[in-house]
Amino acid sequence: MGDLSAAPLLVRALRGEPVERTPVWFMRQAGRSLPEYKEVRKQGSLLEICHRPELAAEVTLQPVRRHGVDAAILFSDIVTPLDAIGFGVEVKAGVGPVVADPIRSHADLARLRDFEPDEDMPALRKTIELIVAELGPQGIPLIGFAGAPFTLASYLVEGGPSKQQSLTKAMMLADPELFEALLRRLSAIAVASLRTQVDAGAQVVQVFDSWIGTLSRDQYRRFVLPVMTDLFTELKDLGVPRTIFGVGTGHLLDLLAETGADCVGIDWRIDLRDARALVPDRCTLQGNLDPSVMLAPQSVIETEVRRVLDSAPDQGHVFNLGHGVLPETPPEVPGEIVRLVREHTAKKSLA
Amino acid sequence: MGDLSAAPLLVRALRGEPVERTPVWFMRQAGRSLPEYKEVRKQGSLLEICHRPELAAEVTLQPVRRHGVDAAILFSDIVTPLDAIGFGVEVKAGVGPVVADPIRSHADLARLRDFEPDEDMPALRKTIELIVAELGPQGIPLIGFAGAPFTLASYLVEGGPSKQQSLTKAMMLADPELFEALLRRLSAIAVASLRTQVDAGAQVVQVFDSWIGTLSRDQYRRFVLPVMTDLFTELKDLGVPRTIFGVGTGHLLDLLAETGADCVGIDWRIDLRDARALVPDRCTLQGNLDPSVMLAPQSVIETEVRRVLDSAPDQGHVFNLGHGVLPETPPEVPGEIVRLVREHTAKKSLA
């Protein structure tokens, strides 16, 4: 992999530097779509695996070995830290995170205590050390993982996944102080987790605000942006690229950049050219192949991969999906896409 | 209600004419949020009610009586015509439409035969006649209702509600001919239903393409726009305003107008000023209060209703929600909003 003292390809691309080819990784590349993951899952639930460093590291490394992606992302779930502080959360197969006792009042906030990674979840640092020990010599970086306050709050307030996040938004509108206090607690948890992850060796961080697209611009600006700006400020001194991602955020892209994030993940709905026009040049872009394309025939996959690459900016682009790998994705397809991205962007740089 | 020979307020507003105040109705105003609906539901399932004219008319009229809205909308479901042709579909409480035997191949299309409303579902015309007999003398119009091809196709291909419509999109990408044939059959069904509804007395039609926002612009343009353009063309000679609505469509608004629709429904994510800039002036706008606002305290409701009205164009606006009334909405709130819209827009016209 050449000069190992240089920053990894992904890091340089996320900084907006000119790179020899476009780096590629896939959201949800680890986990549910891989047979080798299903094997590991026989040993425990998703959350149990996160608490066992050897297993969590193994699952994180599987897609690097199988697909040849340019980065690993810590295998985790946005609720892992909540589980670690004993909040009472479960990740139900085919459903998602479920909370037995939802947050509805100021009194409930006390149950959301601070997250001290090295005490509450020693597996976090240990897992990352195991991953970095394997990936470091190959020059492949690890991406740290955290859930964003709004998306986490939606699970905590609704009690589980929700189509419209109506209770969450009702709280936001009816009691903005309570809502902000909730977001700030969740922000502190994300910051603590990501600081530990970087300290242990993660070279990039990504904050997942999957359901933020349910808010209007006005709602995002009033109720979420101040918290997210503080969150990204608190990560700044780590000196690693910080990515923000959510789905259905075409109407929020400039505001996602206003948080101070270094890179904005773009879902498949928005053409990268349109995204580039909305997001200031300071930010790089990540995305945005429709995950459904991975279920289509090879010829369609090729066309669509090229469509994404042709729409991408010349610098500051990381190839990814517009959302997570679908569970029914054939396990050989992501690797095939890695090959296509390399081939196509290598050609580009020769031209 | 003044001169009954004049077109109703809603119709004039949808045509973009200057009006005395902003008309208001609510998507899903009939049904699940009303206690009087729950009473009627004791007599049958949702689909059974659609087949019994007295009950369907009663449920359609309930919100007009309770809330004082400016229009009724036919109580129906997007799958009602599929049920009527014996396709085999069920609307499961808390889930949505479920199809036992999904469409996956050309052979499956044969099961989607033409819809002949007066033979397959005589209740449709009869229901509308009952509604119009009551509303006509009050000058209140009835809005006809149909599901759009893409959203209907998503239920038929997936077999039920789906977060990402991945199988639908996989079919779209892998076999565009099959996908277009499916959309065209569903379009014919929607057109047949709406033509009968207008013939029986509906004065406006609305086509619900709820999940269309999952497509990118490129996907919408290639796979859906041609079918939708033909659909709206086939309704043009009816001479009634034709509205298109979907959620999460901020990136598609100009393309939704390109279908030829007279009005574009806007969800709560997009400021009406931004929508007005994207949708050509030929089209009027409907929307866009966040349904979650209806769960908030009165003072928040007032502020948010005014925010919508202040963002609305001076002409060619119909007040509505940005999506359906949430089941947990207190039944008195929609009527309160009707009062606020009237008060605020009447003030406006005096100023």
XYZ file of C-alpha atoms in Angstrom:
702
model
C 0.000 0.000 0.000
C 2.988 2.300 -0.505
C 4.074 4.901 2.029
C 2.467 3.977 5.340
C 3.510 7.249 6.949
C 1.145 9.088 4.590
C -2.512 9.432 5.590
C -4.748 6.687 4.181
C -6.505 7.269 0.856
C -9.886 7.691 2.566
C -8.555 10.336 4.936
C -6.925 12.293 2.124
C -10.103 12.166 0.040
C -12.187 13.287 3.023
C -9.831 16.240 3.449
C -10.515 17.176 -0.156
C -6.958 16.466 -1.304
C -6.294 15.189 -4.832
C -6.113 11.386 -4.708
C -4.888 8.631 -7.013
C -8.369 7.041 -7.178
C -11.744 7.347 -5.446
C -11.881 5.473 -2.129
C -14.873 3.218 -1.560
C -16.590 1.649 1.432
C -20.210 0.757 2.164
C -22.498 1.720 4.981
C -23.567 -1.490 6.742
C -20.791 -3.359 4.933
C -20.377 -5.361 8.150
C -23.248 -7.477 9.294
C -26.546 -8.766 8.070
C -25.748 -9.311 4.373
C -22.685 -11.542 4.987
C -22.829 -15.301 5.597
C -19.655 -15.135 7.728
C -21.412 -12.580 9.944
C -24.407 -14.887 10.339
C -21.945 -17.543 11.498
C -20.568 -15.225 14.197
C -24.079 -14.208 15.211
C -24.712 -17.763 16.358
C -22.516 -16.814 19.334
C -24.656 -13.944 20.560
C -27.041 -11.072 19.881
C -25.920 -7.954 18.028
C -25.339 -6.099 21.306
C -23.570 -9.065 22.872
C -21.150 -9.152 19.951
C -20.380 -5.452 20.496
C -19.281 -6.323 24.037
C -16.907 -9.113 22.928
C -13.781 -7.571 21.340
C -12.666 -10.630 19.373
C -16.090 -11.064 17.807
C -16.700 -7.345 17.193
C -13.261 -7.000 15.584
C -13.831 -10.103 13.453
C -17.186 -8.811 12.182
C -15.662 -5.387 11.471
C -12.845 -6.978 9.465
C -14.973 -9.413 7.439
C -16.005 -6.922 4.715
C -12.448 -5.629 4.371
C -11.290 -9.168 3.625
C -14.221 -10.078 1.411
C -14.866 -6.852 -0.511
C -11.474 -5.147 -0.436
C -12.971 -1.839 0.677
C -10.739 1.113 1.552
C -11.932 1.361 5.151
C -13.425 -0.617 7.970
C -16.231 0.837 10.055
C -16.598 -0.224 13.653
C -19.347 -2.832 13.931
C -21.796 -1.268 16.325
C -25.318 0.045 16.674
C -26.388 3.582 17.486
C -27.819 2.316 20.800
C -24.674 0.437 21.914
C -23.590 3.142 24.416
C -27.131 3.276 25.843
C -26.980 -0.450 26.369
C -23.580 -0.019 27.998
C -24.882 2.491 30.560
C -27.725 0.129 31.393
C -30.510 2.213 29.901
C -32.489 -0.821 28.851
C -32.508 -1.206 25.105
C -32.668 -4.172 22.810
C -31.996 -4.529 19.077
C -34.775 -6.759 17.756
C -34.088 -8.643 14.537
C -36.149 -7.245 11.667
C -37.416 -4.417 13.876
C -34.519 -2.338 15.206
C -33.785 -0.757 18.588
C -36.593 -1.134 21.107
C -36.740 0.692 24.439
C -38.897 -0.792 27.186
C -39.278 2.417 29.178
C -39.305 5.451 26.838
C -38.272 8.992 27.749
C -41.226 11.297 28.161
C -40.302 13.718 30.973
C -37.450 15.619 32.622
C -37.390 12.956 35.345
C -36.698 10.316 32.707
C -33.502 12.111 31.683
C -31.780 11.037 34.891
C -31.760 7.506 33.472
C -29.502 8.744 30.671
C -26.299 9.025 32.650
C -22.886 9.933 31.204
C -21.071 7.323 29.146
C -17.552 6.532 30.399
C -16.341 4.205 27.641
C -13.362 2.698 29.472
C -15.512 1.849 32.495
C -18.902 1.182 30.942
C -17.700 -0.639 27.874
C -14.057 -1.677 27.996
C -14.750 -3.732 24.861
C -14.907 -0.542 22.802
C -11.217 0.351 23.136
C -10.125 -3.273 23.046
C -12.097 -3.959 19.839
C -10.557 -0.985 18.090
C -7.067 -1.962 19.178
C -7.582 -5.430 17.693
C -8.880 -3.979 14.421
C -6.126 -1.410 14.117
C -3.481 -4.049 14.842
C -4.669 -5.919 11.754
C -5.495 -2.987 9.465
C -2.702 -0.585 10.381
C 0.052 -2.512 8.542
C -2.193 -2.543 5.447
C -2.734 1.230 5.612
C -6.487 0.753 5.885
C -8.202 3.119 8.307
C -10.999 2.398 10.755
C -14.048 4.672 10.810
C -15.491 5.376 14.264
C -19.249 5.127 14.651
C -21.871 7.022 16.658
C -25.579 7.739 16.514
C -26.650 11.384 16.324
C -28.776 12.902 19.078
C -31.993 13.395 17.066
C -32.109 9.880 15.655
C -31.235 8.353 19.033
C -33.833 10.564 20.717
C -36.461 9.319 18.291
C -35.939 5.726 19.477
C -35.878 6.776 23.127
C -39.048 8.860 22.902
C -41.067 6.581 20.604
C -39.882 3.407 22.319
C -38.748 1.934 19.015
C -38.583 2.563 15.268
C -41.265 4.914 13.987
C -42.344 6.011 10.533
C -43.033 9.609 11.367
C -41.336 10.253 14.723
C -44.538 11.987 15.794
C -44.051 11.703 19.572
C -40.476 12.928 19.228
C -41.594 15.921 17.230
C -44.495 16.557 19.578
C -41.986 16.726 22.464
C -39.717 18.970 20.406
C -42.576 21.388 19.727
C -44.308 21.200 23.114
C -41.262 21.220 25.391
C -38.195 22.483 23.532
C -36.179 22.715 26.781
C -36.727 19.050 27.604
C -35.978 18.134 24.007
C -32.738 20.104 23.955
C -31.672 18.630 27.300
C -32.283 15.165 25.847
C -30.292 15.939 22.704
C -27.424 17.374 24.745
C -27.190 14.251 26.890
C -27.131 12.113 23.779
C -24.549 14.404 22.221
C -22.285 14.009 25.251
C -22.590 10.233 24.918
C -21.677 10.343 21.218
C -18.718 12.643 21.868
C -17.389 10.441 24.687
C -17.683 7.372 22.505
C -16.023 8.936 19.454
C -13.180 10.498 21.470
C -12.361 7.071 22.896
C -12.611 5.483 19.447
C -10.152 7.969 17.969
C -7.870 7.664 20.994
C -7.836 3.907 20.406
C -6.950 4.315 16.736
C -9.983 5.259 14.595
C -8.842 7.671 11.877
C -12.235 8.968 10.702
C -15.551 9.406 12.521
C -19.068 9.232 11.123
C -22.175 10.390 12.937
C -25.389 8.685 11.802
C -28.469 10.893 11.926
C -30.525 8.509 9.849
C -34.001 9.961 10.500
C -33.133 13.659 10.561
C -34.729 14.091 7.126
C -38.131 14.070 8.805
C -37.517 17.637 10.007
C -38.171 20.791 8.026
C -35.334 23.280 7.590
C -36.915 25.531 10.168
C -37.238 22.687 12.675
C -33.660 21.544 12.075
C -32.310 25.042 12.467
C -34.233 25.768 15.671
C -34.097 22.438 17.492
C -31.098 20.453 16.247
C -28.429 22.585 14.572
C -27.113 24.227 17.790
C -26.579 20.833 19.431
C -24.940 19.353 16.335
C -22.653 22.351 15.949
C -21.444 21.878 19.516
C -21.043 18.146 18.931
C -18.774 18.658 15.924
C -16.870 21.426 17.706
C -16.119 19.039 20.558
C -14.617 16.579 18.070
C -12.542 19.134 16.188
C -9.330 18.857 18.198
C -9.176 15.126 17.406
C -7.910 16.149 13.974
C -9.785 13.405 12.096
C -12.323 13.903 9.295
C -15.869 14.033 10.667
C -18.763 12.885 8.468
C -22.483 13.478 9.020
C -25.049 11.258 7.319
C -28.820 10.983 7.140
C -31.433 9.860 4.587
C -33.947 12.089 2.839
C -31.863 15.166 3.621
C -31.947 16.868 0.216
C -33.638 19.871 1.812
C -31.122 20.052 4.678
C -27.749 19.577 2.991
C -26.430 23.099 3.557
C -27.541 22.965 7.190
C -25.805 19.605 7.706
C -22.629 21.315 6.522
C -23.299 24.224 8.898
C -22.783 21.809 11.809
C -19.072 22.020 11.033
C -18.832 18.463 9.682
C -15.995 17.919 7.200
C -17.987 15.597 4.949
C -21.699 15.242 4.213
C -23.083 11.829 3.289
C -25.592 12.102 0.434
C -28.439 9.649 -0.032
C -29.352 8.245 -3.457
C -32.232 10.658 -4.042
C -29.988 13.635 -4.744
C -27.656 13.939 -7.708
C -24.124 14.595 -6.457
C -23.939 17.639 -8.759
C -26.967 19.126 -7.007
C -25.445 18.222 -3.644
C -22.155 19.882 -4.616
C -24.064 23.081 -5.417
C -25.736 23.075 -1.984
C -22.844 22.018 0.235
C -20.003 24.543 0.617
C -16.683 23.534 -0.974
C -15.101 23.240 2.486
C -17.036 19.948 2.851
C -16.386 16.770 0.923
C -19.169 14.459 -0.260
C -19.771 10.768 0.345
C -22.235 8.605 -1.551
C -24.554 7.821 -3.234
C -25.433 4.616 -5.069
C -29.006 3.447 -4.458
C -28.658 0.262 -2.341
C -31.401 -1.332 -4.485
C -28.984 -1.273 -7.409
C -27.041 -4.029 -5.645
C -30.034 -6.328 -6.269
C -30.021 -5.636 -10.027
C -28.142 -7.447 -12.836
C -24.450 -6.738 -13.441
C -25.050 -4.489 -16.469
C -27.358 -2.227 -14.444
C -24.858 -2.130 -11.591
C -22.130 -1.003 -13.973
C -24.274 1.724 -15.484
C -25.366 3.027 -12.104
C -21.860 2.970 -10.591
C -20.657 5.022 -13.539
C -23.586 7.387 -13.177
C -22.534 8.094 -9.588
C -18.878 8.518 -10.515
C -19.737 10.811 -13.434
C -21.826 13.007 -11.136
C -19.133 13.183 -8.436
C -16.820 16.140 -7.928
C -13.257 15.665 -9.197
C -11.881 16.045 -5.679
C -13.369 15.353 -2.294
C -15.535 12.350 -3.117
C -15.809 9.028 -1.300
C -17.833 6.362 -3.083
C -20.494 4.783 -0.896
C -24.132 3.794 -0.942
C -26.924 6.286 -0.337
C -28.022 4.171 2.657
C -27.042 0.820 4.170
C -26.394 -2.437 2.315
C -29.745 -4.261 2.070
C -29.879 -7.614 3.891
C -30.798 -9.432 0.657
C -27.698 -8.150 -1.196
C -25.717 -10.989 -2.809
C -22.435 -11.108 -0.853
C -20.257 -10.893 -3.967
C -21.782 -7.644 -5.253
C -20.044 -5.110 -2.971
C -16.640 -6.482 -3.988
C -17.655 -6.229 -7.627
C -18.520 -2.575 -7.074
C -15.172 -1.929 -5.392
C -13.530 -3.308 -8.522
C -15.678 -1.102 -10.789
C -14.950 2.041 -8.791
C -11.210 1.356 -8.869
C -11.216 0.571 -12.561
C -13.291 3.571 -13.503
C -11.521 6.146 -11.347
C -8.081 4.793 -12.192
C -8.974 5.261 -15.877
C -10.056 8.763 -15.062
C -6.690 9.683 -13.574
C -4.851 8.293 -16.606
C -6.998 10.334 -18.988
C -72.664 29.445 1.385
C -73.621 32.190 -1.081
C -73.973 31.640 -4.819
C -74.237 27.897 -5.369
C -73.861 28.247 -9.120
C -70.297 29.462 -8.592
C -67.554 26.879 -8.249
C -66.746 25.942 -4.642
C -64.019 27.825 -2.805
C -61.645 24.847 -2.978
C -62.065 24.508 -6.733
C -61.452 28.205 -7.323
C -58.354 28.163 -5.129
C -57.046 25.073 -6.934
C -57.515 26.908 -10.227
C -55.348 29.709 -8.862
C -58.180 32.256 -8.815
C -58.261 34.975 -6.155
C -60.429 33.749 -3.265
C -62.104 35.323 -0.232
C -60.136 33.134 2.193
C -57.848 30.094 2.084
C -59.753 26.807 1.870
C -58.746 24.070 4.286
C -59.120 20.304 4.498
C -56.953 17.559 5.947
C -55.502 14.447 4.424
C -56.887 11.459 6.376
C -59.487 13.743 7.930
C -61.895 10.796 7.688
C -61.069 7.724 9.666
C -58.755 6.555 12.341
C -58.491 9.711 14.488
C -62.274 10.121 14.967
C -64.321 8.358 17.665
C -67.405 8.384 15.430
C -65.370 6.524 12.796
C -64.302 3.940 15.335
C -68.017 3.448 16.075
C -68.749 2.751 12.401
C -65.737 0.440 12.153
C -67.470 -1.921 14.564
C -69.644 -2.827 11.563
C -66.815 -3.980 9.307
C -63.230 -3.790 8.140
C -61.908 -0.764 6.285
C -62.428 -2.444 2.913
C -65.881 -3.712 3.888
C -66.919 -0.157 4.738
C -65.773 0.992 1.288
C -68.206 -1.506 -0.238
C -71.195 -0.280 1.810
C -72.360 3.084 0.446
C -74.250 4.252 3.544
C -71.267 3.559 5.794
C -68.655 4.925 3.362
C -70.688 8.091 2.869
C -71.197 8.493 6.607
C -67.461 8.166 7.303
C -66.659 10.615 4.498
C -69.108 13.168 5.924
C -68.048 12.879 9.586
C -65.092 15.286 9.372
C -67.118 17.826 7.412
C -69.644 17.909 10.241
C -67.097 17.824 13.052
C -64.309 20.036 11.720
C -66.145 22.304 9.275
C -63.585 21.682 6.530
C -64.073 23.088 3.030
C -64.125 19.708 1.311
C -64.856 16.056 1.858
C -62.535 13.422 0.490
C -63.904 10.039 -0.450
C -63.171 7.546 2.322
C -61.156 4.884 0.597
C -57.803 3.201 0.479
C -55.369 3.125 -2.407
C -55.921 -0.637 -2.708
C -59.750 -0.489 -2.802
C -59.984 -1.049 -6.591
C -57.541 -3.985 -6.338
C -59.770 -5.507 -3.718
C -62.756 -4.877 -5.988
C -61.209 -6.788 -8.901
C -60.450 -9.675 -6.578
C -56.682 -9.288 -6.580
C -56.379 -10.447 -2.998
C -55.377 -7.617 -0.715
C -56.078 -6.840 2.898
C -55.628 -3.648 4.919
C -54.169 -4.757 8.249
C -54.709 -2.443 11.210
C -51.456 -0.813 12.264
C -49.664 -2.295 9.260
C -51.287 -1.202 5.997
C -52.105 -2.990 2.751
C -50.855 -6.564 2.602
C -50.814 -8.703 -0.545
C -50.738 -12.473 -0.142
C -49.395 -13.219 -3.608
C -47.051 -10.423 -4.773
C -46.298 -9.472 -8.367
C -42.872 -10.612 -9.488
C -43.224 -11.571 -13.167
C -45.021 -10.799 -16.425
C -47.319 -13.762 -15.776
C -48.423 -12.148 -12.517
C -49.695 -9.097 -14.413
C -52.627 -11.087 -15.773
C -54.058 -11.083 -12.257
C -54.313 -7.285 -12.461
C -57.337 -7.082 -14.731
C -59.129 -3.878 -15.758
C -61.271 -2.137 -13.184
C -64.860 -1.530 -14.296
C -66.172 0.529 -11.396
C -69.897 0.164 -12.076
C -69.598 -3.611 -12.335
C -66.765 -4.395 -9.944
C -67.694 -1.923 -7.260
C -71.165 -0.430 -7.631
C -70.705 1.012 -4.152
C -68.274 3.588 -5.546
C -70.839 5.544 -7.570
C -73.564 5.031 -4.995
C -71.359 6.321 -2.148
C -70.471 9.443 -4.060
C -74.101 10.102 -4.944
C -75.046 9.901 -1.274
C -72.222 12.262 -0.289
C -72.961 14.766 -3.017
C -76.677 14.749 -2.145
C -75.749 15.964 1.325
C -72.843 18.273 0.476
C -74.106 19.779 -2.787
C -76.714 22.051 -1.154
C -73.979 23.325 1.197
C -71.653 24.118 -1.697
C -68.998 21.772 -0.296
C -67.147 19.708 -2.905
C -66.079 16.096 -2.744
C -62.493 15.175 -3.618
C -62.067 11.921 -5.532
C -59.327 9.574 -4.388
C -56.892 7.228 -6.107
C -53.527 5.628 -5.448
C -50.737 6.388 -7.904
C -49.097 3.587 -9.887
C -45.651 3.658 -8.216
C -46.963 3.592 -4.660
C -49.506 0.889 -5.505
C -46.828 -1.092 -7.313
C -44.630 -0.937 -4.233
C -47.289 -2.754 -2.178
C -47.922 -5.271 -4.956
C -44.256 -6.086 -5.483
C -43.118 -6.045 -1.855
C -46.260 -7.794 -0.604
C -46.885 -5.058 1.957
C -45.533 -1.809 3.370
C -41.778 -1.432 3.024
C -39.284 1.104 4.300
C -37.107 1.215 1.226
C -39.163 -0.346 -1.574
C -36.048 -2.319 -2.499
C -37.752 -5.160 -4.404
C -39.851 -2.630 -6.320
C -36.785 -0.671 -7.281
C -34.881 -3.841 -8.109
C -37.675 -4.768 -10.559
C -37.654 -1.237 -11.959
C -33.920 -1.429 -12.616
C -33.713 -5.053 -13.699
C -36.810 -5.262 -15.887
C -38.003 -1.784 -16.880
C -40.514 -3.232 -19.382
C -42.245 -5.329 -16.746
C -42.190 -2.398 -14.367
C -43.714 -0.022 -16.909
C -46.380 -2.575 -17.834
C -47.253 -2.868 -14.142
C -47.445 0.913 -13.727
C -49.610 1.252 -16.833
C -52.102 -1.322 -15.566
C -52.287 0.481 -12.253
C -52.644 3.805 -14.038
C -55.602 2.462 -16.036
C -57.225 1.356 -12.780
C -56.728 4.795 -11.205
C -58.082 6.561 -14.290
C -61.169 4.312 -14.452
C -61.858 4.913 -10.784
C -61.397 8.676 -10.929
C -63.481 9.079 -14.104
C -66.354 7.286 -12.401
C -65.900 9.357 -9.261
C -66.098 12.612 -11.216
C -69.007 11.334 -13.271
C -70.830 10.600 -10.011
C -70.170 14.095 -8.666
C -66.606 14.511 -7.356
C -65.388 18.022 -8.180
C -61.656 17.578 -7.537
C -59.354 14.556 -7.791
C -56.225 13.766 -5.834
C -53.722 11.092 -6.731
C -51.703 9.767 -3.782
C -48.158 8.773 -4.632
C -47.118 8.578 -1.007
C -43.811 6.720 -1.398
C -42.584 8.289 -4.633
C -40.022 10.322 -2.673
C -37.869 7.210 -2.469
C -36.855 7.717 -6.109
C -34.076 9.948 -7.358
C -34.883 12.573 -9.993
C -33.256 10.436 -12.625
C -35.265 7.366 -11.602
C -38.530 9.346 -11.503
C -37.889 10.856 -14.900
C -36.990 7.558 -16.553
C -39.402 5.116 -14.945
C -42.428 7.030 -13.643
C -42.916 10.426 -15.293
C -44.106 9.098 -18.694
C -46.815 7.001 -17.035
C -47.920 9.839 -14.750
C -48.053 12.299 -17.634
C -50.372 9.957 -19.514
C -52.450 9.428 -16.380
C -53.052 13.149 -15.912
C -53.670 13.634 -19.628
C -56.397 10.998 -19.492
C -58.099 12.949 -16.705
C -57.828 16.350 -18.355
C -61.164 16.358 -20.211
C -62.969 15.866 -16.896
C -62.378 19.564 -16.286
C -61.725 19.189 -12.547
C -58.557 20.217 -10.678
C -56.109 17.328 -10.389
C -53.730 17.191 -7.427
C -50.651 15.012 -7.014
C -49.248 14.301 -3.561
C -46.329 12.391 -2.069
C -44.063 12.686 0.974
C -40.356 13.466 0.930
C -40.645 14.925 -2.572
C -38.628 18.107 -2.100
C -36.204 16.930 -4.777
C -38.997 16.031 -7.226
C -41.406 18.970 -7.021
C -40.791 20.352 -10.507
C -41.101 16.846 -11.971
C -44.394 16.269 -10.138
C -45.664 19.415 -11.860
C -44.357 18.122 -15.200
C -46.932 15.322 -14.981
C -49.533 17.932 -15.888
C -51.158 17.992 -12.452
C -52.908 21.262 -11.592
C -51.829 21.249 -7.955
C -48.853 19.779 -6.120
C -49.254 18.714 -2.504
C -46.214 19.730 -0.440
C -45.106 17.843 2.628
C -44.026 19.617 5.828
C -40.303 19.352 5.128
C -40.304 22.028 2.437
C -41.063 25.690 3.027
C -43.917 26.749 0.751
C -41.754 29.640 -0.489
C -39.123 27.152 -1.655
C -41.850 24.992 -3.191
C -43.287 28.005 -5.015
C -39.859 28.686 -6.514
C -39.605 25.090 -7.815
C -43.157 24.505 -9.051
C -44.210 26.511 -12.122
C -46.877 29.166 -11.524
C -49.371 27.159 -13.604
C -49.661 24.800 -10.595
C -51.226 25.650 -7.265
C -49.860 24.384 -3.942
C -51.496 22.429 -1.154
C -50.080 21.952 2.327
C -48.106 21.814 4.535
C -48.534 21.791 8.328
C -46.495 19.074 10.043
C -49.096 16.552 11.345
C -47.079 16.310 14.575
C -48.047 19.910 15.320
C -51.576 18.647 15.982
C -50.208 16.851 19.056
C -48.678 20.056 20.490
C -50.240 22.668 22.808
C -52.603 25.293 21.408
C -50.013 28.094 21.407
C -47.632 26.017 19.278
C -50.456 25.097 16.914
C -51.296 28.780 16.425
C -47.679 29.706 15.731
C -47.207 26.872 13.262
C -50.484 27.488 11.409
C -49.442 31.109 10.966
C -45.990 30.046 9.814
C -47.590 27.972 7.047
C -49.971 30.755 6.047
C -47.186 33.337 6.035
C -45.106 31.135 3.746
C -48.002 30.469 1.346
C -48.451 32.226 -1.982
C -51.136 34.939 -2.062
C -53.135 32.991 -4.626
C -53.381 29.314 -5.395
C -52.951 27.870 -1.914
C -55.033 25.226 -0.161
C -54.261 24.727 3.528
C -53.666 21.113 4.460
C -51.282 18.948 6.404
C -47.963 17.817 4.986
C -49.124 14.192 5.413
C -52.122 12.414 6.976
C -53.756 13.188 10.339
C -51.969 11.056 12.945
C -54.174 8.467 14.693
C -53.398 9.975 18.116
C -54.588 13.474 17.105
C -57.140 14.879 19.583
C -60.411 15.002 17.608
C -61.058 18.670 18.407
C -57.747 19.924 16.987
C -58.516 19.831 13.244
C -61.624 21.975 13.798
C -59.546 24.413 15.816
C -57.115 24.686 12.918
C -59.966 25.296 10.480
C -61.009 28.206 12.714
C -57.454 29.578 12.813
C -57.002 29.382 9.051
C -60.305 31.165 8.471
C -59.568 33.841 11.047
C -56.068 34.456 9.795
C -56.780 34.487 6.071
C -59.950 36.558 6.486
C -57.827 39.127 8.360
C -55.355 39.020 5.521
C -57.981 39.910 2.937
C -59.219 42.849 5.049
C -55.701 44.239 5.366
